[in-house]
XYZ file of C-alpha atoms in Angstrom:
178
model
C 119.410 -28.260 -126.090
C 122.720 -30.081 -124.227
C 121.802 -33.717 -123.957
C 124.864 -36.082 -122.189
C 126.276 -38.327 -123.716
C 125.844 -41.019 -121.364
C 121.548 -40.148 -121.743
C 121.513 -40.142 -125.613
C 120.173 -43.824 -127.223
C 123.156 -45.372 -129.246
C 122.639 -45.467 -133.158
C 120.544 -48.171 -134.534
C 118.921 -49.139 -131.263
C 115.297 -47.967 -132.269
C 112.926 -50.086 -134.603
C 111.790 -48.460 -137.897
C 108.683 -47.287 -135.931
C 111.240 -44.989 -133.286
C 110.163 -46.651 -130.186
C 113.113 -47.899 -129.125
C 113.824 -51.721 -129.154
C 113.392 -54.027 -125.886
C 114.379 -57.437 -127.719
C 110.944 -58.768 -125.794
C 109.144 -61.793 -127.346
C 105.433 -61.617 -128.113
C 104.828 -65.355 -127.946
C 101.807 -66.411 -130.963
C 102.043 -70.117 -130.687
C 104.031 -73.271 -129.222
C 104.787 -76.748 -130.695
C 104.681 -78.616 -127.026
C 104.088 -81.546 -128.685
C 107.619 -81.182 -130.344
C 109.362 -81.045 -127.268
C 108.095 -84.424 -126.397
C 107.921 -86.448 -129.456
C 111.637 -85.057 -130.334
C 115.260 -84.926 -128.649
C 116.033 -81.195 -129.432
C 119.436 -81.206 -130.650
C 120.153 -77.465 -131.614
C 117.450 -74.582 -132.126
C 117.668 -71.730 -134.422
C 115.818 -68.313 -135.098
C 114.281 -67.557 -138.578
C 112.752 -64.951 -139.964
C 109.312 -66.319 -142.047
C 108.103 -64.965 -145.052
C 104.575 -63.710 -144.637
C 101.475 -61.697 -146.176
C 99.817 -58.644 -144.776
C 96.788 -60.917 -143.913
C 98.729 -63.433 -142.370
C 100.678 -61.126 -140.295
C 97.431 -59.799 -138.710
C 96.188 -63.139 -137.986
C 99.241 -64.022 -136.107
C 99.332 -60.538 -134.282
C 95.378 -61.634 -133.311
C 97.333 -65.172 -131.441
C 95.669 -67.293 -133.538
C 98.174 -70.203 -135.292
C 99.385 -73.764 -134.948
C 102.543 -75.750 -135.798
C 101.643 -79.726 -134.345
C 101.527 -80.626 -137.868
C 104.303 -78.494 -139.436
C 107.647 -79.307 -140.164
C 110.967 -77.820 -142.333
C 112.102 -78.783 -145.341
C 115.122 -77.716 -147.533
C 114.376 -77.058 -151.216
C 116.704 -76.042 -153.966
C 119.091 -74.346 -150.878
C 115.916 -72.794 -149.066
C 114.218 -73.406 -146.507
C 110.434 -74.012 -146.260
C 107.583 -74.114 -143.065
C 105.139 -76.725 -144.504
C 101.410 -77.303 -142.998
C 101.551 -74.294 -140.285
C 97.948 -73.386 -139.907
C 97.315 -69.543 -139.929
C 94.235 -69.083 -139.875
C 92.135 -66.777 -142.515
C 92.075 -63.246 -141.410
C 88.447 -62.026 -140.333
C 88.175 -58.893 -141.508
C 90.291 -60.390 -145.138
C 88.449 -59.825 -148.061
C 89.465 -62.137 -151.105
C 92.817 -61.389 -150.783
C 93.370 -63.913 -147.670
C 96.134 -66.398 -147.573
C 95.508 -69.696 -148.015
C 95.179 -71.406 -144.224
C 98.225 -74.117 -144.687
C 100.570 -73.220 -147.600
C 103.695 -73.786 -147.391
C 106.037 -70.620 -145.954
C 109.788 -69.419 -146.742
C 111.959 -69.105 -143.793
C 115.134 -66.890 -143.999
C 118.189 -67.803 -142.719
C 121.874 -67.693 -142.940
C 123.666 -69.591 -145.798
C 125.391 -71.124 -143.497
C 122.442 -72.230 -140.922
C 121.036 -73.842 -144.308
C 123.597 -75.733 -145.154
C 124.279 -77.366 -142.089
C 120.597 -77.862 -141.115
C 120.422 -79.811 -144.969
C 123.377 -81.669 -143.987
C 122.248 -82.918 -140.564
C 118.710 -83.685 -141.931
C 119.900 -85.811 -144.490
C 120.945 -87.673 -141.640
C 118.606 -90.711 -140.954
C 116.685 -90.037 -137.697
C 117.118 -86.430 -137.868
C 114.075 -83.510 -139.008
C 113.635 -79.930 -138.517
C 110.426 -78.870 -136.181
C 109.229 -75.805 -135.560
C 109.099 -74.845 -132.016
C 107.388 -71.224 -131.753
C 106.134 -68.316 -133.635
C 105.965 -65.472 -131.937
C 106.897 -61.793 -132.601
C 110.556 -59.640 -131.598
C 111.018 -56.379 -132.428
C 107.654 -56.566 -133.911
C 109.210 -58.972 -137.005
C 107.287 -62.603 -136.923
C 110.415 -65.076 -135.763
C 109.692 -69.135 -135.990
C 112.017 -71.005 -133.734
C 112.739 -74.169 -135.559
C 115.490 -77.248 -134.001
C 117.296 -79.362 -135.706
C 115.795 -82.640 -133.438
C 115.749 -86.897 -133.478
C 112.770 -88.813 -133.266
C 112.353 -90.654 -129.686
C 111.584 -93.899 -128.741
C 108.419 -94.988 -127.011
C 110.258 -95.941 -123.994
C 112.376 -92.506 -124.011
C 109.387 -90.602 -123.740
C 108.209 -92.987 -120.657
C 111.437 -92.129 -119.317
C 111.127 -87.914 -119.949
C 107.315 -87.945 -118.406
C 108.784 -90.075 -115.637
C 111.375 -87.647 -114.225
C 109.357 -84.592 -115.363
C 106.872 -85.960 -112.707
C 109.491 -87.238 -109.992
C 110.970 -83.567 -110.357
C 107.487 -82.399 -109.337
C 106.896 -84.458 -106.526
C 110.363 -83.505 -104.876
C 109.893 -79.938 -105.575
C 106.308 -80.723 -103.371
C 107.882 -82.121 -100.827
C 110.812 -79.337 -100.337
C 107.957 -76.865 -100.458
C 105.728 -78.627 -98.077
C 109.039 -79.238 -95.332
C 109.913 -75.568 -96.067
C 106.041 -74.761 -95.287
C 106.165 -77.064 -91.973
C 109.442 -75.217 -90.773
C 108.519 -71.899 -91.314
C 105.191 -72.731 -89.428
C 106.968 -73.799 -86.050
């Protein structure tokens, strides 16, 4: 059977299961807490080491990362105190709820997020877990700690940005009214 050219998938662009690949993110859990307690400097996308149990924990939406945090040992890097939980239908072969998790990235992303962290002021977060192309990804930044006052300052706009946005929807509800 004749299939065009223009109709036929391009090599490479289907996952191992041959469903073809969207690039979509299945979102499992989100460090908000991050975002506020840290000036995000530059994010990057790792690929995280994990069990069979702990992969169908995750897949269930069940994790947290407001404890966790990076670290760089011996030119790796490592997701400390993420909590997956225990899987429920595990038997005795379940992870262990908060070890410690290898991340892989590029030789190069390593060395520079070592660098930078050696910095004082500066840490690696994790941001998100969540699922693409049906590998677990972590989204970890490179970030600096803020001031007390520079979080005042964030929630202050965040909520001034919110009460103009109101008000232009409220004036655009009033117009459209007359």
């Amino acid at each position: 059977m004749y299939v065009p050219k223009e109709s036929q998938q391009k090599q490479g662009s289907q996952g191992a299961s041959g469903r073809p690949r969207d690039g979509k993110r299945k979102m499992v859990a989100q460090n908000k807490k991050a975002r506020h307690d840290y000036a995000i400097i530059d994010t990057y996308e790792a690929g995280l080491v994990l069990t069979g149990t702990e992969v169908k924990s995750l897949r269930q939406g069940r994790a947290s990362l407001a404890d966790g945090f990076v670290q760089i040992d011996g030119g790796e890097a490592w997701l400390h105190n993420a909590h997956i939980p225990e899987y429920s239908q595990g038997t005795w072969t379940n992870h262990t709820v908060r070890r410690k998790r290898k991340l892989l990235l590029h030789r190069e992303e390593i060395d520079k997020l070592a660098s930078k962290s050696e910095e004082t002021g500066h840490t690696i977060v994790p941001l998100a877990l969540y699922f693409k192309d049906g590998r677990a990804k972590a989204e970890i930044a490179l970030a600096r700690g803020k001031k007390e006052y520079d979080k005042r300052q964030t929630l202050r706009e965040k909520q001034d940005r919110r009460e103009s946005d109101r008000a232009i929807a409220a004036a655009k509800r009033r117009q459209r009214g007359q």
